[in-house]
Tab-separated table of C-alpha atoms and ligand atoms in Angstrom:
chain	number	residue	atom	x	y	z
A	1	UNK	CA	53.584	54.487	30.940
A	2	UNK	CA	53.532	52.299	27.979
A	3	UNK	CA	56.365	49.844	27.158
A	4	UNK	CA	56.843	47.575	23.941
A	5	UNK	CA	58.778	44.728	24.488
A	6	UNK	CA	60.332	43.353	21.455
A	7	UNK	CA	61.286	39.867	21.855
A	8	UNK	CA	59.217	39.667	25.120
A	9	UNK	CA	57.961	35.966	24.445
A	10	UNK	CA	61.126	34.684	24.655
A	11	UNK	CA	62.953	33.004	27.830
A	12	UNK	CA	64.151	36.791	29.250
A	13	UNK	CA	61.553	38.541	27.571
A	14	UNK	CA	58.847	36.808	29.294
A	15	UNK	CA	60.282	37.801	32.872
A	16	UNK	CA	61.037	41.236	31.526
A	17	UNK	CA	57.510	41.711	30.396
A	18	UNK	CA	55.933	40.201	33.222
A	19	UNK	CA	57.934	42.348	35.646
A	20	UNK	CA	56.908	45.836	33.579
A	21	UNK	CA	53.359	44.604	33.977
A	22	UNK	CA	53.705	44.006	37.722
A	23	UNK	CA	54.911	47.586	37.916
A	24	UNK	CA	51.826	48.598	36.469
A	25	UNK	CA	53.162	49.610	33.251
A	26	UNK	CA	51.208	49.393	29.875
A	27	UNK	CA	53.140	46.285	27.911
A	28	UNK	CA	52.653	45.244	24.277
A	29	UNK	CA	54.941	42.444	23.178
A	30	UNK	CA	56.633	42.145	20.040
A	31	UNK	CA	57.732	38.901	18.717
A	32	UNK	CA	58.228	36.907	15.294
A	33	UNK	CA	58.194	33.511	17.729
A	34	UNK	CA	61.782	32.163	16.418
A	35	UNK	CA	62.592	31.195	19.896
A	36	UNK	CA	59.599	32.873	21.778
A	37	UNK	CA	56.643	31.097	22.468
A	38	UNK	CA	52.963	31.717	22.536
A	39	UNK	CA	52.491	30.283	25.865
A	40	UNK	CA	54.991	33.181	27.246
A	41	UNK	CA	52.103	35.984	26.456
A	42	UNK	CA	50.433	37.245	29.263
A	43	UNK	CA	46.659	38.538	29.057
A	44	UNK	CA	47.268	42.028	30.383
A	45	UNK	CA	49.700	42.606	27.960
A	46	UNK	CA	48.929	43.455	24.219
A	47	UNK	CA	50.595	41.501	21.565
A	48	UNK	CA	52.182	42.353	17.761
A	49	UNK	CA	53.217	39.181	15.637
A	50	UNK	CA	56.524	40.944	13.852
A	51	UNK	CA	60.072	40.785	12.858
A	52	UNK	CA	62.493	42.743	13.223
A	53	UNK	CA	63.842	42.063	9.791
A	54	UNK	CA	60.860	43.845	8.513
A	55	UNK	CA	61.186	47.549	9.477
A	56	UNK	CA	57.562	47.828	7.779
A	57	UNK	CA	56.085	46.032	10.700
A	58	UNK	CA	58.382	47.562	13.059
A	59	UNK	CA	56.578	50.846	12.117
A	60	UNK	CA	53.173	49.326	12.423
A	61	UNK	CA	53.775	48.452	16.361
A	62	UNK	CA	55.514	51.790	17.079
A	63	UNK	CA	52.526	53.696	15.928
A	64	UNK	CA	50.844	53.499	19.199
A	65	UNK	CA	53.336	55.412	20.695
A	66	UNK	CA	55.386	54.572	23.321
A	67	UNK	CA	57.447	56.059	26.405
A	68	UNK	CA	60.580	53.650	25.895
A	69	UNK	CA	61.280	50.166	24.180
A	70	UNK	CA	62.934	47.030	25.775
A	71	UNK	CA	64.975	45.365	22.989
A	72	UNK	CA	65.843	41.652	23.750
A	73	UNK	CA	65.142	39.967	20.356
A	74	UNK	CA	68.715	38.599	19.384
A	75	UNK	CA	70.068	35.535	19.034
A	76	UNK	CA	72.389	34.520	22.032
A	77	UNK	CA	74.257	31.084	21.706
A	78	UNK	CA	78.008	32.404	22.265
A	79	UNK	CA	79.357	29.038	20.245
A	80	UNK	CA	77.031	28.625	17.132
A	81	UNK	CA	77.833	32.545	16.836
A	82	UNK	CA	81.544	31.552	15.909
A	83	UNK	CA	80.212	29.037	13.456
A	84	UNK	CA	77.743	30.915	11.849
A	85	UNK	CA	78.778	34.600	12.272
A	86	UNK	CA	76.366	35.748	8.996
A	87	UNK	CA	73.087	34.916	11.485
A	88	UNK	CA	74.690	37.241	14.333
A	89	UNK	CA	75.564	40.003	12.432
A	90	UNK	CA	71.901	40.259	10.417
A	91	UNK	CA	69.676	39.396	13.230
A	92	UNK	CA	71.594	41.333	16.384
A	93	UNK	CA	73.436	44.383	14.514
A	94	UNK	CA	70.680	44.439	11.284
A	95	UNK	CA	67.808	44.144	13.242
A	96	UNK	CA	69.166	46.897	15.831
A	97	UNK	CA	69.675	49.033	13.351
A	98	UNK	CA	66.013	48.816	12.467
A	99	UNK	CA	64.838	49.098	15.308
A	100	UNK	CA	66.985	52.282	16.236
A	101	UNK	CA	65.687	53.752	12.771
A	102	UNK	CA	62.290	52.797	13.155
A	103	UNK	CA	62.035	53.911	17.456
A	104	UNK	CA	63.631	57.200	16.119
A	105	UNK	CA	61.197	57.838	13.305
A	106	UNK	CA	58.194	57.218	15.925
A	107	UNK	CA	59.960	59.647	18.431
A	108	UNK	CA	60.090	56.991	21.124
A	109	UNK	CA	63.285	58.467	22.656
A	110	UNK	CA	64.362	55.201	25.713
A	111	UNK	CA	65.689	52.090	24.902
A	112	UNK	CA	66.503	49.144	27.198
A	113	UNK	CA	69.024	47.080	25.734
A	114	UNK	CA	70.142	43.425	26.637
A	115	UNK	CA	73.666	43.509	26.506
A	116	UNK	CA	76.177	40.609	27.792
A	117	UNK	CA	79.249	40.176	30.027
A	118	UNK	CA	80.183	38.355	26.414
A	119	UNK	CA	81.219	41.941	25.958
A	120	UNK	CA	84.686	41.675	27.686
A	121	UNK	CA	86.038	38.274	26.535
A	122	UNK	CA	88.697	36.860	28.959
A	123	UNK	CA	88.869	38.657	32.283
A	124	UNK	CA	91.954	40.492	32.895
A	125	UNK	CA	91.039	41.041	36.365
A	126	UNK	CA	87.948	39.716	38.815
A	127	UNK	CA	85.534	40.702	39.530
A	128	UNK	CA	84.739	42.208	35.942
A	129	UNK	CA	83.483	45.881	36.287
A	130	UNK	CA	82.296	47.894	33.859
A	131	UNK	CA	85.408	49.588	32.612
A	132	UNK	CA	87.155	46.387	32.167
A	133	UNK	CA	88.499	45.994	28.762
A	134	UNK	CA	86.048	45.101	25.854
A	135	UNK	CA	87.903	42.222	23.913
A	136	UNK	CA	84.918	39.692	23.069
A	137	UNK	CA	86.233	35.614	22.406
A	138	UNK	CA	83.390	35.168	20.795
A	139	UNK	CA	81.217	36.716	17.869
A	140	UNK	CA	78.250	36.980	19.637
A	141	UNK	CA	80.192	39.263	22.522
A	142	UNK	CA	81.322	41.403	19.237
A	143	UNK	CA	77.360	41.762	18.158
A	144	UNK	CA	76.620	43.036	21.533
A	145	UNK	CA	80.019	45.437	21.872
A	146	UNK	CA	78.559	47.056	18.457
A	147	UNK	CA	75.108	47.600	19.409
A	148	UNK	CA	76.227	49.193	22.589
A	149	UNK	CA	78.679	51.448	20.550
A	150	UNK	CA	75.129	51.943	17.852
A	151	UNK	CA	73.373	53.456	21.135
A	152	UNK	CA	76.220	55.474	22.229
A	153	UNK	CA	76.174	57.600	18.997
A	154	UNK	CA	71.911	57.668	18.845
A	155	UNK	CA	72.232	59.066	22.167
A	156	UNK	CA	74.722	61.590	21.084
A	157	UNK	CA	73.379	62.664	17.641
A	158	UNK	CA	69.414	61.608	18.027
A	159	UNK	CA	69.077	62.283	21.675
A	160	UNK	CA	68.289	58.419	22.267
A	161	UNK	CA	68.606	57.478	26.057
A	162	UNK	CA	69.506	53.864	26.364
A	163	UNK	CA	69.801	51.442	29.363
A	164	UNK	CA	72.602	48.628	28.424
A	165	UNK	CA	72.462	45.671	30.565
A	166	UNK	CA	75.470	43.736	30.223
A	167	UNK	CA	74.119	39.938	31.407
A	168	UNK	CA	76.076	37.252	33.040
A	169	UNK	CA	74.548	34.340	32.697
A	170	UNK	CA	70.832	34.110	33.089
A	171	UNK	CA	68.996	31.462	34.601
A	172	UNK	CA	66.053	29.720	36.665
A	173	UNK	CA	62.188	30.899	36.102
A	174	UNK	CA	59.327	33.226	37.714
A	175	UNK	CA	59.112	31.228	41.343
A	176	UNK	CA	55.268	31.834	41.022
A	177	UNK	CA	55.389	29.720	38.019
A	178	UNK	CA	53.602	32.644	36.076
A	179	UNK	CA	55.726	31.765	33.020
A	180	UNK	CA	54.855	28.738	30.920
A	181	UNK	CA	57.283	28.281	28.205
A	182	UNK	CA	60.030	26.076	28.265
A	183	UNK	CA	63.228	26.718	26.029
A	184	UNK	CA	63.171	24.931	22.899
A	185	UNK	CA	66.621	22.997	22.030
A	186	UNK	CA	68.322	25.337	24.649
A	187	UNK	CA	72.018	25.803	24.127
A	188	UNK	CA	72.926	26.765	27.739
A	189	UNK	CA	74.196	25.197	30.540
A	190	UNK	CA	71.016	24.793	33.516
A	191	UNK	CA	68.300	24.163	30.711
A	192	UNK	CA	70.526	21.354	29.641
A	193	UNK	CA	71.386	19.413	32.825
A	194	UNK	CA	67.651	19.795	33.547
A	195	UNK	CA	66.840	17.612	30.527
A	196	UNK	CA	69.143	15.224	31.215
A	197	UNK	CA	67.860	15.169	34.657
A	198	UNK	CA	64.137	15.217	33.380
A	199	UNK	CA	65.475	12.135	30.794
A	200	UNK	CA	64.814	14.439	27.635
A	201	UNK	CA	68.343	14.055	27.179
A	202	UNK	CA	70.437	11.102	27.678
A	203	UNK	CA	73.588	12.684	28.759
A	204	UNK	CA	75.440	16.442	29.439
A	205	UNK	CA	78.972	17.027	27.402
A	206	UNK	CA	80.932	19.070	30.027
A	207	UNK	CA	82.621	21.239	27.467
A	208	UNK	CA	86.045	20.958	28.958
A	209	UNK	CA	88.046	19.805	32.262
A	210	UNK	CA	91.572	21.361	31.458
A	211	UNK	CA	90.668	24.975	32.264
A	212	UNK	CA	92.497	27.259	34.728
A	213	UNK	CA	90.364	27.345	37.234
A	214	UNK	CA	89.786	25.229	40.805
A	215	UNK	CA	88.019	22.331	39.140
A	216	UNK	CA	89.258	22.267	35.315
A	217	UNK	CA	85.795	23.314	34.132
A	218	UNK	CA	84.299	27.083	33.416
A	219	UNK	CA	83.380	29.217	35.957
A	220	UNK	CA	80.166	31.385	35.696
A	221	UNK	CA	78.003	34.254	37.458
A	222	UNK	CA	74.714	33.017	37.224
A	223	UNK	CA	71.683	35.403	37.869
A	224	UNK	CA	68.206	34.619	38.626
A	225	UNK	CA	66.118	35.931	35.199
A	226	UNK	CA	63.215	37.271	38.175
A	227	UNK	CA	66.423	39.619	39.057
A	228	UNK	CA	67.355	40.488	35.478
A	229	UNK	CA	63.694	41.543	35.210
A	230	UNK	CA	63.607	43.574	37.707
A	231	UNK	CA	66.476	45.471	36.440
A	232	UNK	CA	64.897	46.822	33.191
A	233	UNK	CA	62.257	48.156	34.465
A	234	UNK	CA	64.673	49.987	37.646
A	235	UNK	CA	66.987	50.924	34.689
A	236	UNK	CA	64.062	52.327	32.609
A	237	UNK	CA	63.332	54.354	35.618
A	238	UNK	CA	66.682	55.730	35.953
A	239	UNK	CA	66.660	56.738	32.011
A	240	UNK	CA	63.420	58.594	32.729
A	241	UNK	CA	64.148	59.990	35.728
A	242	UNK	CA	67.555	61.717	34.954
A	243	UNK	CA	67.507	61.621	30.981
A	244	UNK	CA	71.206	59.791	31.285
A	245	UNK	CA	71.995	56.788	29.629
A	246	UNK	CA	73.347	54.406	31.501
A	247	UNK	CA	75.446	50.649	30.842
A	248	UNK	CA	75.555	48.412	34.185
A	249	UNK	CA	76.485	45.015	34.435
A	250	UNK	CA	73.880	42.076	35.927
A	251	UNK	CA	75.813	39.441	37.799
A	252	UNK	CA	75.176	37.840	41.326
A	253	UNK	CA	79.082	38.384	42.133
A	254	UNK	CA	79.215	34.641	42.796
A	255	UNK	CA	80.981	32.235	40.369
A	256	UNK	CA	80.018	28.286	39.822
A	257	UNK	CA	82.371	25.889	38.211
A	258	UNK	CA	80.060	23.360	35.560
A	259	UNK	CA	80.934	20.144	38.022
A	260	UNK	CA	79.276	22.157	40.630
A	261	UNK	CA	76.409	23.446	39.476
A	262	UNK	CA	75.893	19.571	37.991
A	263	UNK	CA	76.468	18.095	41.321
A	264	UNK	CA	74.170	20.716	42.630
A	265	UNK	CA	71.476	19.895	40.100
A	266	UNK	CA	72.115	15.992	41.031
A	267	UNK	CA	71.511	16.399	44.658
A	268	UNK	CA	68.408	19.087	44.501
A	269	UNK	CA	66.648	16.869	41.730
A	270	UNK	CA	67.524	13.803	43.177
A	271	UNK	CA	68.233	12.332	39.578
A	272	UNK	CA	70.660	11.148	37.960
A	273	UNK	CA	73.021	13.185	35.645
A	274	UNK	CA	75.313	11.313	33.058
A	275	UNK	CA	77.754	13.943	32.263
A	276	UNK	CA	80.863	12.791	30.221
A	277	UNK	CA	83.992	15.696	29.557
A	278	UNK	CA	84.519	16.317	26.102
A	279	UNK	CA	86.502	19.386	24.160
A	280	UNK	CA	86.801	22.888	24.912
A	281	UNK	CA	84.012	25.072	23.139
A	282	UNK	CA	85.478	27.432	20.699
A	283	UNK	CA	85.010	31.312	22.206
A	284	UNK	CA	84.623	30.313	26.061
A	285	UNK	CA	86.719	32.011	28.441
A	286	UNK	CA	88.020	30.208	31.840
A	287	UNK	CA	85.953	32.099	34.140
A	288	UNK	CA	83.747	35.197	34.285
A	289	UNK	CA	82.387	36.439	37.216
A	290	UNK	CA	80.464	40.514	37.461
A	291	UNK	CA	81.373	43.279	40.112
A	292	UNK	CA	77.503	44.536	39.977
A	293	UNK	CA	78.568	47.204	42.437
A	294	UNK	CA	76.991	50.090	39.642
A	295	UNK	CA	73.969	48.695	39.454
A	296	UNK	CA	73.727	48.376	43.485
A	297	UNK	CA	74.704	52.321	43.417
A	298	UNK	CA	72.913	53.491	40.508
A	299	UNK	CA	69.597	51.278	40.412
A	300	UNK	CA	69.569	50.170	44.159
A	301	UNK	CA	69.707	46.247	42.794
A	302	UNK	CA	69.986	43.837	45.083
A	303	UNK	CA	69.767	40.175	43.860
A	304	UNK	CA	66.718	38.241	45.186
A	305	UNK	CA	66.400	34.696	43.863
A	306	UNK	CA	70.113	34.327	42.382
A	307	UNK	CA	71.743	31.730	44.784
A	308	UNK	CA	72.186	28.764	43.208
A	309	UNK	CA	70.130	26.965	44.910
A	310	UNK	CA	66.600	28.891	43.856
A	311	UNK	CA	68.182	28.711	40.037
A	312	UNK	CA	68.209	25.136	39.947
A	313	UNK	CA	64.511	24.420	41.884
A	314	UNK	CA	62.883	26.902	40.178
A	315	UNK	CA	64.223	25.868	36.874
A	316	UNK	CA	63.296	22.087	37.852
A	317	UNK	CA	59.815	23.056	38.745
A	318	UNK	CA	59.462	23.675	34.854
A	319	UNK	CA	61.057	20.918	33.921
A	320	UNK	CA	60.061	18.070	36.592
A	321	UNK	CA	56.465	17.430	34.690
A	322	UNK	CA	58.902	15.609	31.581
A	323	UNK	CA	60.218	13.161	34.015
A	324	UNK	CA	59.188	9.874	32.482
A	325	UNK	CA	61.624	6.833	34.390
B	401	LIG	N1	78.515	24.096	29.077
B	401	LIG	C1	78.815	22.756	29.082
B	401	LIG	N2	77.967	21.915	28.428
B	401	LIG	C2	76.841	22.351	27.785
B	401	LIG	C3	76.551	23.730	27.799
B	401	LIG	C4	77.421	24.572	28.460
B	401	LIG	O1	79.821	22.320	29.645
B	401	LIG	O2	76.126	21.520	27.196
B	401	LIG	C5	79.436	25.006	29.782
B	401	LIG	C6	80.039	26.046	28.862
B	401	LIG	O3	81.226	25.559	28.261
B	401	LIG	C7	80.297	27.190	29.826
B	401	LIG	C8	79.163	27.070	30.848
B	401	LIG	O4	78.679	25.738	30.719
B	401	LIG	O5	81.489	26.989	30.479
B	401	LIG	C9	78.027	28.017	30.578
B	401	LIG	O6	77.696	27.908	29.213
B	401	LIG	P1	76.387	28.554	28.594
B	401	LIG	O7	76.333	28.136	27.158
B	401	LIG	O8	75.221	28.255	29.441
B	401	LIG	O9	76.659	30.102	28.740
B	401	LIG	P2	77.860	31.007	28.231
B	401	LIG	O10	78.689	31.332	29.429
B	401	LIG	O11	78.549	30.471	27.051
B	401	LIG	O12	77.061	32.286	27.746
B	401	LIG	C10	76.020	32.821	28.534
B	401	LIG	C11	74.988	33.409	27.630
B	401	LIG	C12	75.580	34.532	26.871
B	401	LIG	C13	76.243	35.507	27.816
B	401	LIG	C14	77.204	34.836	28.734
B	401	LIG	C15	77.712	35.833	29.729
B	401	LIG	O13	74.476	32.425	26.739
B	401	LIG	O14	74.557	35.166	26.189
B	401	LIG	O15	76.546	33.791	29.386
B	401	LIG	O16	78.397	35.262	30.780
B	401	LIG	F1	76.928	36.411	27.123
């Protein structure tokens, strides 16, 4: 089976290819390196230096002919989506589009699509299952909500079966250390307390203490990317298999406050974390935590590496080399 993985030398990507190559699956990676690296390509897998802004070379990689696409190449930072909403809209719905025109014209008929939990905005209930309401707080949730409504009609009208993966909040890295990349200028939560704790970073804002929730500050579900990976390729199987689309959501049913997972990160590094509180972040919702009982059902998923614990010390294995006190 041959996969191309656009956006597969980026943070997700990486795992995602990596895990369709462990499967034995034929990968070619797609990438125009805006936040994917070089060091994320893998020698088994074939690579294709393109955009997804340029349907032209979009066309070019699709010629080989493939049995289903993995589409992760998006931008993903839920706050600088509400200041910049022009970037979200061309890169995430745009470059969809293209891609949904372009894996139509080459008659590849599967699409795996990273979706987010950014989807439903504030929960009106926990856990959040899929049919919870879709009211995104954020811009970036409302790039994702649209896409997933894009696939809905390609699978009615073009016959396109899609996999979307609604994320919580990924984290940690491959445990074998098989991916190399580190995040540049990450805008999330783990990457950044591991800077601070690696001194790349002098201190953590805590974005907010006056939240509803047991400590003040944002609750999370935070899933192990190794697990996410897994997922696509499960998911892929399940499109194949039964020619059914299929929208699950990817969430280790567990939710951790930000003073917790920074005391965690304190005691497992054994470094100091300066963390001062500052203002809420615009478009963040008090707590979000998945019901990933679909997935369990319909893809047999079972979280391996998402307790909090292997997040943070497999993240800090990447990071631990920068420690220069
Ligand atoms: N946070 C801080 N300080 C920081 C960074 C983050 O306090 O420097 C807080 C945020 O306010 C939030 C929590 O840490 O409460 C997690 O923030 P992230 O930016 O790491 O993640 P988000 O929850 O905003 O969003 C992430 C992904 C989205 C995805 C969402 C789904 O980036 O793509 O999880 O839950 F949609």
């Amino acid at each position: 089976m041959r996969i191309l993985v656009i956006g597969g030398a980026g943070y997700i990507g990486s795992h995602v290819a990596r895990a369709f190559l462990d499967h034995g699956y034929e990968v070619t990676v797609f990438d125009n390196f805006q936040t994917g690296l070089r060091e994320n390509l893998f020698n088994d897998a074939a690579f294709v230096h393109g955009d997804i802004m340029r349907p032209e070379q979009l066309r070019a990689a699709m010629a080989g002919g493939f049995d289903g696409c993995v589409h992760l190449a998006a931008l993903k930072a839920a706050g600088q989506s509400m200041l910049q909403p022009e970037l979200y809209s061309e890169a995430n719905i745009a470059g969809t589009i293209n891609i949904l025109s372009q894996a139509s014209a080459a008659g590849i008929a599967r699409i795996i699509f990273s979706s987010s939990a950014a989807v439903y905005g504030s929960p009106q209930y926990l856990p959040i299952d899929e049919d919870h309401p879709k009211e995104p707080e954020n811009f970036y949730g409302f790039t994702k909500l649209e896409i997933e409504r894009l696939l809905e009609w390609y699978d009615r009208l073009k016959g396109m079966r899609y996999g979307a993966i609604r994320y919580f909040n990924a984290a940690g890295y491959d445990v074998r250390g098989r991916i190399k990349g580190l995040e540049l200028n990450p805008e999330n939560l783990l990457p950044i307390v591991m800077e601070v704790a690696a001194g790349i970073r002098p201190k953590l804002s805590i974005f907010g203490d006056d939240y509803p929730t047991r400590d003040g500050s944002c609750i999370r579900d935070y899933v192990h990317v190794s697990d996410l990976a897994e997922a696509h390729v499960t998911a892929f199987e399940y499109i194949l298999k039964n020619d059914k689309s299929l929208t699950v959501n990817l969430g280790s049913e567990t939710g951790i406050s930000v003073f917790e997972m920074v005391e965690r990160a304190r005691s497992i590094t054994g470094r100091p974390v300066p963390a001062e509180v500052t203002g809420r972040r615009a478009g963040d919702p008090s707590e979000l935590v998945a019901s990933s009982a679909k997935s369990r059902e319909l893809l047999g998923w079972v979280p391996k590496y998402s307790d909090v614990d292997t997040l943070i010390s497999s993240t800090w294995k990447m990071y631990e080399k920068y420690v220069t006190l």
